[in-house]
PDB file of C-alpha atoms and ligand atoms in Angstrom:
ATOM      1  CA  MET A   1      35.146 -11.499  -5.488  1.00 45.00           C
ATOM      2  CA  THR A   2      33.049 -12.100  -8.560  1.00 44.00           C
ATOM      3  CA  ALA A   3      31.436  -9.138 -10.292  1.00 49.00           C
ATOM      4  CA  PRO A   4      27.849  -8.628  -9.166  1.00 52.00           C
ATOM      5  CA  SER A   5      25.354  -9.455 -11.898  1.00 65.00           C
ATOM      6  CA  ALA A   6      23.282  -6.497 -13.060  1.00 75.00           C
ATOM      7  CA  SER A   7      19.989  -6.060 -11.278  1.00 83.00           C
ATOM      8  CA  PRO A   8      17.033  -6.126 -13.648  1.00 81.00           C
ATOM      9  CA  PRO A   9      15.751  -2.732 -14.779  1.00 87.00           C
ATOM     10  CA  ASP A  10      12.550  -1.471 -13.129  1.00 93.00           C
ATOM     11  CA  GLY A  11       9.443  -2.790 -14.843  1.00 96.00           C
ATOM     12  CA  PHE A  12      11.113  -5.954 -16.146  1.00 98.00           C
ATOM     13  CA  ARG A  13       8.857  -8.848 -15.206  1.00 98.00           C
ATOM     14  CA  VAL A  14       9.276 -12.561 -15.899  1.00 98.00           C
ATOM     15  CA  VAL A  15       6.272 -14.846 -15.449  1.00 98.00           C
ATOM     16  CA  PRO A  16       7.720 -18.383 -15.697  1.00 98.00           C
ATOM     17  CA  GLY A  17       5.333 -21.058 -16.920  1.00 98.00           C
ATOM     18  CA  ARG A  18       2.487 -18.567 -17.478  1.00 98.00           C
ATOM     19  CA  LEU A  19       1.041 -20.735 -20.268  1.00 98.00           C
ATOM     20  CA  ASP A  20       0.268 -24.377 -19.497  1.00 98.00           C
ATOM     21  CA  ARG A  21       0.969 -27.093 -22.061  1.00 98.00           C
ATOM     22  CA  ALA A  22      -2.568 -27.115 -23.496  1.00 98.00           C
ATOM     23  CA  THR A  23      -2.476 -23.334 -23.988  1.00 98.00           C
ATOM     24  CA  GLN A  24       0.975 -23.563 -25.576  1.00 98.00           C
ATOM     25  CA  GLU A  25      -0.336 -26.182 -28.021  1.00 98.00           C
ATOM     26  CA  ALA A  26      -3.377 -24.059 -28.889  1.00 98.00           C
ATOM     27  CA  LEU A  27      -1.152 -21.016 -29.406  1.00 98.00           C
ATOM     28  CA  ARG A  28       1.304 -23.028 -31.514  1.00 98.00           C
ATOM     29  CA  ASP A  29      -1.595 -24.103 -33.754  1.00 98.00           C
ATOM     30  CA  ALA A  30      -2.884 -20.528 -33.977  1.00 98.00           C
ATOM     31  CA  ILE A  31       0.590 -19.356 -35.027  1.00 98.00           C
ATOM     32  CA  ARG A  32       0.740 -22.137 -37.629  1.00 98.00           C
ATOM     33  CA  ALA A  33      -2.430 -20.661 -39.120  1.00 98.00           C
ATOM     34  CA  VAL A  34      -0.863 -17.179 -39.042  1.00 98.00           C
ATOM     35  CA  VAL A  35       2.222 -18.512 -40.847  1.00 98.00           C
ATOM     36  CA  ALA A  36       0.025 -20.264 -43.447  1.00 98.00           C
ATOM     37  CA  ALA A  37      -1.550 -16.875 -44.290  1.00 98.00           C
ATOM     38  CA  ALA A  38       1.596 -14.761 -43.792  1.00 98.00           C
ATOM     39  CA  PRO A  39       4.679 -16.900 -44.521  1.00 98.00           C
ATOM     40  CA  LEU A  40       7.876 -16.580 -42.503  1.00 98.00           C
ATOM     41  CA  TYR A  41      10.486 -14.625 -44.444  1.00 98.00           C
ATOM     42  CA  ARG A  42      14.033 -13.568 -43.705  1.00 98.00           C
ATOM     43  CA  PRO A  43      14.341  -9.797 -43.197  1.00 98.00           C
ATOM     44  CA  THR A  44      17.535  -7.883 -43.969  1.00 98.00           C
ATOM     45  CA  MET A  45      19.408  -5.267 -41.965  1.00 96.00           C
ATOM     46  CA  PRO A  46      19.116  -1.580 -42.828  1.00 96.00           C
ATOM     47  CA  ARG A  47      21.957  -0.245 -45.025  1.00 93.00           C
ATOM     48  CA  THR A  48      24.087  -3.411 -45.087  1.00 94.00           C
ATOM     49  CA  GLY A  49      21.318  -5.700 -46.385  1.00 95.00           C
ATOM     50  CA  LYS A  50      22.740  -8.504 -44.222  1.00 96.00           C
ATOM     51  CA  PRO A  51      20.087 -11.195 -43.651  1.00 97.00           C
ATOM     52  CA  PHE A  52      18.766 -11.827 -40.132  1.00 97.00           C
ATOM     53  CA  SER A  53      19.388 -15.313 -38.714  1.00 98.00           C
ATOM     54  CA  VAL A  54      15.803 -15.199 -37.416  1.00 98.00           C
ATOM     55  CA  ARG A  55      12.832 -15.625 -39.769  1.00 98.00           C
ATOM     56  CA  MET A  56       9.823 -13.422 -39.123  1.00 98.00           C
ATOM     57  CA  THR A  57       6.204 -12.693 -39.815  1.00 99.00           C
ATOM     58  CA  ASN A  58       3.497 -10.709 -38.013  1.00 99.00           C
ATOM     59  CA  CYS A  59      -0.144 -10.634 -37.098  1.00 98.00           C
ATOM     60  CA  GLY A  60      -2.202  -7.586 -36.188  1.00 98.00           C
ATOM     61  CA  SER A  61      -3.174  -4.382 -37.976  1.00 98.00           C
ATOM     62  CA  LEU A  62       0.529  -3.495 -38.166  1.00 98.00           C
ATOM     63  CA  GLY A  63       3.668  -5.572 -38.500  1.00 98.00           C
ATOM     64  CA  TRP A  64       7.330  -4.780 -37.837  1.00 98.00           C
ATOM     65  CA  VAL A  65       9.600  -5.112 -40.858  1.00 98.00           C
ATOM     66  CA  SER A  66      13.234  -4.438 -41.682  1.00 98.00           C
ATOM     67  CA  ASP A  67      14.918  -4.023 -45.045  1.00 96.00           C
ATOM     68  CA  GLN A  68      17.618  -1.856 -46.581  1.00 94.00           C
ATOM     69  CA  ALA A  69      15.372   1.213 -46.218  1.00 94.00           C
ATOM     70  CA  GLY A  70      15.187   0.752 -42.440  1.00 96.00           C
ATOM     71  CA  TYR A  71      12.961  -0.505 -39.634  1.00 97.00           C
ATOM     72  CA  ARG A  72       9.239   0.335 -39.642  1.00 98.00           C
ATOM     73  CA  TYR A  73       5.703  -0.840 -39.018  1.00 98.00           C
ATOM     74  CA  GLN A  74       3.455  -1.446 -42.019  1.00 98.00           C
ATOM     75  CA  PRO A  75      -0.032  -2.940 -42.569  1.00 98.00           C
ATOM     76  CA  SER A  76       0.997  -5.575 -45.105  1.00 98.00           C
ATOM     77  CA  HIS A  77       3.437  -8.455 -45.609  1.00 98.00           C
ATOM     78  CA  PRO A  78       6.547  -7.263 -47.488  1.00 98.00           C
ATOM     79  CA  VAL A  79       6.690 -10.357 -49.717  1.00 98.00           C
ATOM     80  CA  THR A  80       3.035 -11.208 -50.421  1.00 98.00           C
ATOM     81  CA  GLY A  81       1.594  -7.687 -50.081  1.00 98.00           C
ATOM     82  CA  ALA A  82      -1.378  -9.115 -48.149  1.00 98.00           C
ATOM     83  CA  PRO A  83      -2.659  -7.566 -44.893  1.00 98.00           C
ATOM     84  CA  TRP A  84      -1.324  -9.309 -41.779  1.00 98.00           C
ATOM     85  CA  PRO A  85      -3.769 -11.844 -40.260  1.00 98.00           C
ATOM     86  CA  PRO A  86      -5.450 -10.937 -36.949  1.00 98.00           C
ATOM     87  CA  ILE A  87      -3.797 -11.475 -33.566  1.00 98.00           C
ATOM     88  CA  PRO A  88      -5.097 -14.748 -31.984  1.00 98.00           C
ATOM     89  CA  PRO A  89      -7.634 -14.035 -29.185  1.00 98.00           C
ATOM     90  CA  VAL A  90      -5.563 -15.917 -26.561  1.00 98.00           C
ATOM     91  CA  LEU A  91      -2.796 -13.324 -27.025  1.00 98.00           C
ATOM     92  CA  LEU A  92      -5.221 -10.393 -26.765  1.00 98.00           C
ATOM     93  CA  GLU A  93      -6.503 -11.877 -23.492  1.00 98.00           C
ATOM     94  CA  LEU A  94      -2.961 -12.251 -22.174  1.00 98.00           C
ATOM     95  CA  TRP A  95      -2.297  -8.581 -22.972  1.00 98.00           C
ATOM     96  CA  GLN A  96      -5.467  -7.560 -21.131  1.00 98.00           C
ATOM     97  CA  GLU A  97      -4.427  -9.556 -18.085  1.00 98.00           C
ATOM     98  CA  LEU A  98      -0.787  -8.475 -17.898  1.00 98.00           C
ATOM     99  CA  ALA A  99      -0.039  -5.317 -19.858  1.00 98.00           C
ATOM    100  CA  ASP A 100      -1.760  -2.713 -17.649  1.00 96.00           C
ATOM    101  CA  TYR A 101      -2.469  -0.562 -20.705  1.00 97.00           C
ATOM    102  CA  PRO A 102      -5.914   0.687 -21.744  1.00 96.00           C
ATOM    103  CA  ALA A 103      -5.779  -0.292 -25.419  1.00 97.00           C
ATOM    104  CA  PRO A 104      -5.022  -3.509 -27.299  1.00 98.00           C
ATOM    105  CA  PRO A 105      -1.719  -4.269 -29.030  1.00 98.00           C
ATOM    106  CA  GLU A 106      -1.606  -3.425 -32.725  1.00 98.00           C
ATOM    107  CA  ALA A 107       1.279  -5.680 -33.715  1.00 98.00           C
ATOM    108  CA  CYS A 108       2.467  -9.151 -32.851  1.00 99.00           C
ATOM    109  CA  LEU A 109       5.911  -9.888 -34.236  1.00 99.00           C
ATOM    110  CA  VAL A 110       6.532 -13.608 -34.732  1.00 99.00           C
ATOM    111  CA  ASN A 111      10.211 -14.600 -34.570  1.00 98.00           C
ATOM    112  CA  PHE A 112      11.286 -18.108 -35.500  1.00 98.00           C
ATOM    113  CA  TYR A 113      14.721 -19.213 -34.300  1.00 98.00           C
ATOM    114  CA  GLU A 114      16.463 -22.243 -35.780  1.00 98.00           C
ATOM    115  CA  PRO A 115      19.000 -23.765 -33.355  1.00 97.00           C
ATOM    116  CA  ASP A 116      21.810 -21.525 -34.667  1.00 97.00           C
ATOM    117  CA  ALA A 117      19.816 -18.276 -34.781  1.00 98.00           C
ATOM    118  CA  ARG A 118      20.312 -15.401 -32.380  1.00 98.00           C
ATOM    119  CA  MET A 119      19.316 -11.770 -31.959  1.00 98.00           C
ATOM    120  CA  GLY A 120      21.883  -9.104 -31.154  1.00 97.00           C
ATOM    121  CA  LEU A 121      21.420  -6.606 -28.327  1.00 98.00           C
ATOM    122  CA  HIS A 122      18.957  -3.912 -29.382  1.00 97.00           C
ATOM    123  CA  GLN A 123      16.240  -1.584 -28.107  1.00 98.00           C
ATOM    124  CA  ASP A 124      12.653  -1.699 -29.373  1.00 98.00           C
ATOM    125  CA  LEU A 125      12.332   1.912 -30.530  1.00 98.00           C
ATOM    126  CA  ASP A 126      10.067   1.892 -33.573  1.00 98.00           C
ATOM    127  CA  GLU A 127       6.818   2.402 -31.650  1.00 98.00           C
ATOM    128  CA  ALA A 128       5.379   5.860 -30.969  1.00 97.00           C
ATOM    129  CA  GLU A 129       4.087   4.601 -27.619  1.00 96.00           C
ATOM    130  CA  PHE A 130       6.673   3.703 -24.988  1.00 97.00           C
ATOM    131  CA  GLY A 131       4.051   3.891 -22.212  1.00 97.00           C
ATOM    132  CA  ALA A 132       2.851   0.405 -23.138  1.00 98.00           C
ATOM    133  CA  PRO A 133       5.020  -2.612 -22.340  1.00 98.00           C
ATOM    134  CA  VAL A 134       6.327  -5.084 -24.883  1.00 98.00           C
ATOM    135  CA  LEU A 135       4.834  -8.447 -23.888  1.00 98.00           C
ATOM    136  CA  SER A 136       6.865 -11.454 -24.999  1.00 99.00           C
ATOM    137  CA  VAL A 137       5.832 -15.115 -25.132  1.00 99.00           C
ATOM    138  CA  SER A 138       8.312 -17.981 -25.621  1.00 99.00           C
ATOM    139  CA  LEU A 139       7.335 -21.290 -27.262  1.00 99.00           C
ATOM    140  CA  GLY A 140       9.505 -24.308 -28.056  1.00 98.00           C
ATOM    141  CA  ASP A 141      13.190 -24.652 -27.237  1.00 98.00           C
ATOM    142  CA  THR A 142      14.675 -22.721 -24.307  1.00 99.00           C
ATOM    143  CA  CYS A 143      16.821 -19.681 -25.085  1.00 99.00           C
ATOM    144  CA  LEU A 144      19.410 -17.612 -23.265  1.00 98.00           C
ATOM    145  CA  PHE A 145      17.936 -14.110 -23.084  1.00 98.00           C
ATOM    146  CA  ARG A 146      20.027 -11.099 -22.083  1.00 98.00           C
ATOM    147  CA  ILE A 147      18.852  -7.761 -20.734  1.00 98.00           C
ATOM    148  CA  GLY A 148      20.849  -4.657 -19.872  1.00 97.00           C
ATOM    149  CA  GLY A 149      19.996  -1.020 -19.311  1.00 97.00           C
ATOM    150  CA  ALA A 150      19.095   2.000 -21.412  1.00 97.00           C
ATOM    151  CA  LYS A 151      22.683   2.396 -22.648  1.00 97.00           C
ATOM    152  CA  ARG A 152      24.453  -0.150 -24.827  1.00 96.00           C
ATOM    153  CA  GLY A 153      27.417  -0.449 -22.447  1.00 95.00           C
ATOM    154  CA  ASP A 154      25.315  -0.967 -19.305  1.00 97.00           C
ATOM    155  CA  PRO A 155      25.854  -4.246 -17.406  1.00 97.00           C
ATOM    156  CA  THR A 156      23.604  -7.068 -18.532  1.00 97.00           C
ATOM    157  CA  ARG A 157      22.147 -10.150 -16.942  1.00 97.00           C
ATOM    158  CA  SER A 158      21.212 -13.408 -18.641  1.00 98.00           C
ATOM    159  CA  LEU A 159      18.293 -15.692 -17.997  1.00 98.00           C
ATOM    160  CA  ARG A 160      16.811 -18.746 -19.653  1.00 98.00           C
ATOM    161  CA  LEU A 161      13.351 -18.463 -21.154  1.00 99.00           C
ATOM    162  CA  ALA A 162      11.458 -21.726 -21.599  1.00 99.00           C
ATOM    163  CA  SER A 163       8.291 -22.633 -23.468  1.00 99.00           C
ATOM    164  CA  GLY A 164       5.298 -20.962 -21.843  1.00 98.00           C
ATOM    165  CA  ASP A 165       7.289 -18.202 -20.132  1.00 99.00           C
ATOM    166  CA  VAL A 166       6.043 -14.637 -20.498  1.00 98.00           C
ATOM    167  CA  VAL A 167       8.206 -11.532 -20.145  1.00 98.00           C
ATOM    168  CA  LEU A 168       7.133  -7.905 -19.865  1.00 98.00           C
ATOM    169  CA  LEU A 169       9.393  -5.030 -20.806  1.00 98.00           C
ATOM    170  CA  GLY A 170       7.542  -2.204 -19.087  1.00 98.00           C
ATOM    171  CA  GLY A 171       8.469   0.938 -17.192  1.00 97.00           C
ATOM    172  CA  ALA A 172      12.192   1.744 -17.388  1.00 96.00           C
ATOM    173  CA  SER A 173      12.905  -1.668 -18.920  1.00 98.00           C
ATOM    174  CA  ARG A 174      10.784  -0.730 -21.960  1.00 98.00           C
ATOM    175  CA  LEU A 175      13.869   0.971 -23.405  1.00 98.00           C
ATOM    176  CA  ALA A 176      16.437  -1.531 -22.115  1.00 98.00           C
ATOM    177  CA  PHE A 177      18.840  -3.258 -24.497  1.00 98.00           C
ATOM    178  CA  HIS A 178      18.005  -6.947 -24.878  1.00 98.00           C
ATOM    179  CA  GLY A 179      18.759  -9.879 -27.147  1.00 98.00           C
ATOM    180  CA  VAL A 180      18.943 -13.642 -27.526  1.00 98.00           C
ATOM    181  CA  ASP A 181      22.424 -15.176 -27.276  1.00 98.00           C
ATOM    182  CA  ARG A 182      21.594 -18.796 -27.962  1.00 98.00           C
ATOM    183  CA  ILE A 183      18.979 -21.485 -28.401  1.00 98.00           C
ATOM    184  CA  TYR A 184      19.275 -24.775 -26.506  1.00 98.00           C
ATOM    185  CA  PRO A 185      18.268 -27.487 -29.010  1.00 98.00           C
ATOM    186  CA  SER A 186      15.955 -30.345 -28.013  1.00 98.00           C
ATOM    187  CA  THR A 187      14.831 -28.711 -24.767  1.00 98.00           C
ATOM    188  CA  SER A 188      11.121 -28.766 -25.689  1.00 98.00           C
ATOM    189  CA  THR A 189       8.768 -31.165 -27.467  1.00 98.00           C
ATOM    190  CA  LEU A 190       6.255 -28.460 -28.439  1.00 98.00           C
ATOM    191  CA  LEU A 191       7.583 -27.944 -31.981  1.00 98.00           C
ATOM    192  CA  SER A 192       8.087 -31.239 -33.818  1.00 97.00           C
ATOM    193  CA  GLN A 193      11.015 -29.860 -35.862  1.00 96.00           C
ATOM    194  CA  GLY A 194      12.575 -28.039 -32.885  1.00 98.00           C
ATOM    195  CA  GLY A 195      13.514 -24.370 -32.702  1.00 98.00           C
ATOM    196  CA  ARG A 196      11.980 -21.485 -30.804  1.00 98.00           C
ATOM    197  CA  ILE A 197       9.082 -19.172 -31.496  1.00 99.00           C
ATOM    198  CA  ASN A 198       8.962 -15.791 -29.803  1.00 99.00           C
ATOM    199  CA  LEU A 199       5.874 -13.607 -29.981  1.00 99.00           C
ATOM    200  CA  THR A 200       6.030  -9.935 -29.004  1.00 98.00           C
ATOM    201  CA  LEU A 201       2.851  -7.929 -28.568  1.00 98.00           C
ATOM    202  CA  ARG A 202       3.352  -4.228 -29.190  1.00 98.00           C
ATOM    203  CA  ARG A 203       1.295  -1.090 -28.943  1.00 98.00           C
ATOM    204  CA  VAL A 204       2.550   1.098 -31.793  1.00 98.00           C
ATOM    205  CA  SER A 205       0.444   4.283 -31.681  1.00 97.00           C
ATOM    206  CA  LYS A 206      -0.357   6.460 -28.713  1.00 94.00           C
ATOM    207  CA  VAL A 207      -3.819   6.410 -27.200  1.00 87.00           C
ATOM    208  CA  ILE A 208      -5.159   9.922 -26.613  1.00 77.00           C
ATOM    209  CA  GLY A 209      -6.249  10.159 -22.982  1.00 66.00           C
ATOM    210  CA  ALA A 210      -4.546   6.868 -22.005  1.00 62.00           C
ATOM    211  CA  ILE A 211      -3.700   8.425 -18.634  1.00 58.00           C
ATOM    212  CA  PRO A 212      -7.025   8.992 -16.853  1.00 55.00           C
ATOM    213  CA  ASP A 213      -7.725  12.609 -15.997  1.00 47.00           C
ATOM    214  CA  PRO A 214      -7.958  12.718 -12.165  1.00 49.00           C
ATOM    215  CA  ALA A 215     -10.621  15.459 -12.387  1.00 55.00           C
ATOM    216  CA  ILE A 216     -12.886  13.028 -14.244  1.00 48.00           C
ATOM    217  CA  VAL A 217     -11.939   9.851 -12.383  1.00 45.00           C
ATOM    218  CA  GLY A 218     -12.189  11.477  -8.926  1.00 39.00           C
TER     219      GLY A 218
HETATM  220  O1  AKG B   1      13.110 -13.570 -28.954  1.00 54.12           O
HETATM  221  C1  AKG B   1      13.072 -12.862 -27.952  1.00 54.12           C
HETATM  222  O2  AKG B   1      12.909 -13.321 -26.825  1.00 54.12           O
HETATM  223  C2  AKG B   1      13.264 -11.366 -28.093  1.00 54.12           C
HETATM  224  C3  AKG B   1      12.755 -10.821 -29.393  1.00 54.12           C
HETATM  225  C4  AKG B   1      12.970  -9.346 -29.524  1.00 54.12           C
HETATM  226  O3  AKG B   1      13.652  -8.743 -28.745  1.00 54.12           O
HETATM  227  C5  AKG B   1      12.339  -8.613 -30.613  1.00 54.12           C
HETATM  228  O4  AKG B   1      11.697  -9.213 -31.480  1.00 54.12           O
HETATM  229  O5  AKG B   1      12.460  -7.375 -30.640  1.00 54.12           O
HETATM  230 FE1  FE2 B   2      13.327  -6.592 -28.991  1.00 54.12          FE
END
């Protein structure tokens, strides 16, 4: 008997093909404009200083960065010192439709994967607010995405994410380990040079009164 594959953690939602081709193209162009204002750079790992294989930038009032001092959110680009550009409206609308959270995202991390890039299993833990999901959008080449549970050793399951797919890490899955094991080159025509763009929308700070008070609502 083969080992059963892990069932997805509660709150993990995949919406295949959520963005049609025209929307993907518009979003690609919006991200090009973000990258023109806030260039992709290669972050380094805390302590070791080892470079990531993924290049990154951000849009939003806050951006996620990593360097030898650690992981954190900050309002400006670590190389240029400029504030991050705003999050494109199409992404804010997507958050409103899917996130089920009463405040907008503050950060959108932009990951760019060359064909040989990957992202090791990790949890997204640098936000103060775990009540909001992380909403992820894939553009360009298909990847092999892996998700496990709240502990590093928990069983994992793998799925392919294609251009236009949207994933939500909400509920229990908000703290699940996840990563990207590989990119499948030449699986999309969206990016002329190939590769994969992943966008993650994140609420960083807590919203006071985010949970409606039943005494007021009722
Ligand atoms: O590229 C992906 O699909 C996942 C990215 C991710 O987990 C992250 O940026 O924290
Ligand atoms: Fe992540």
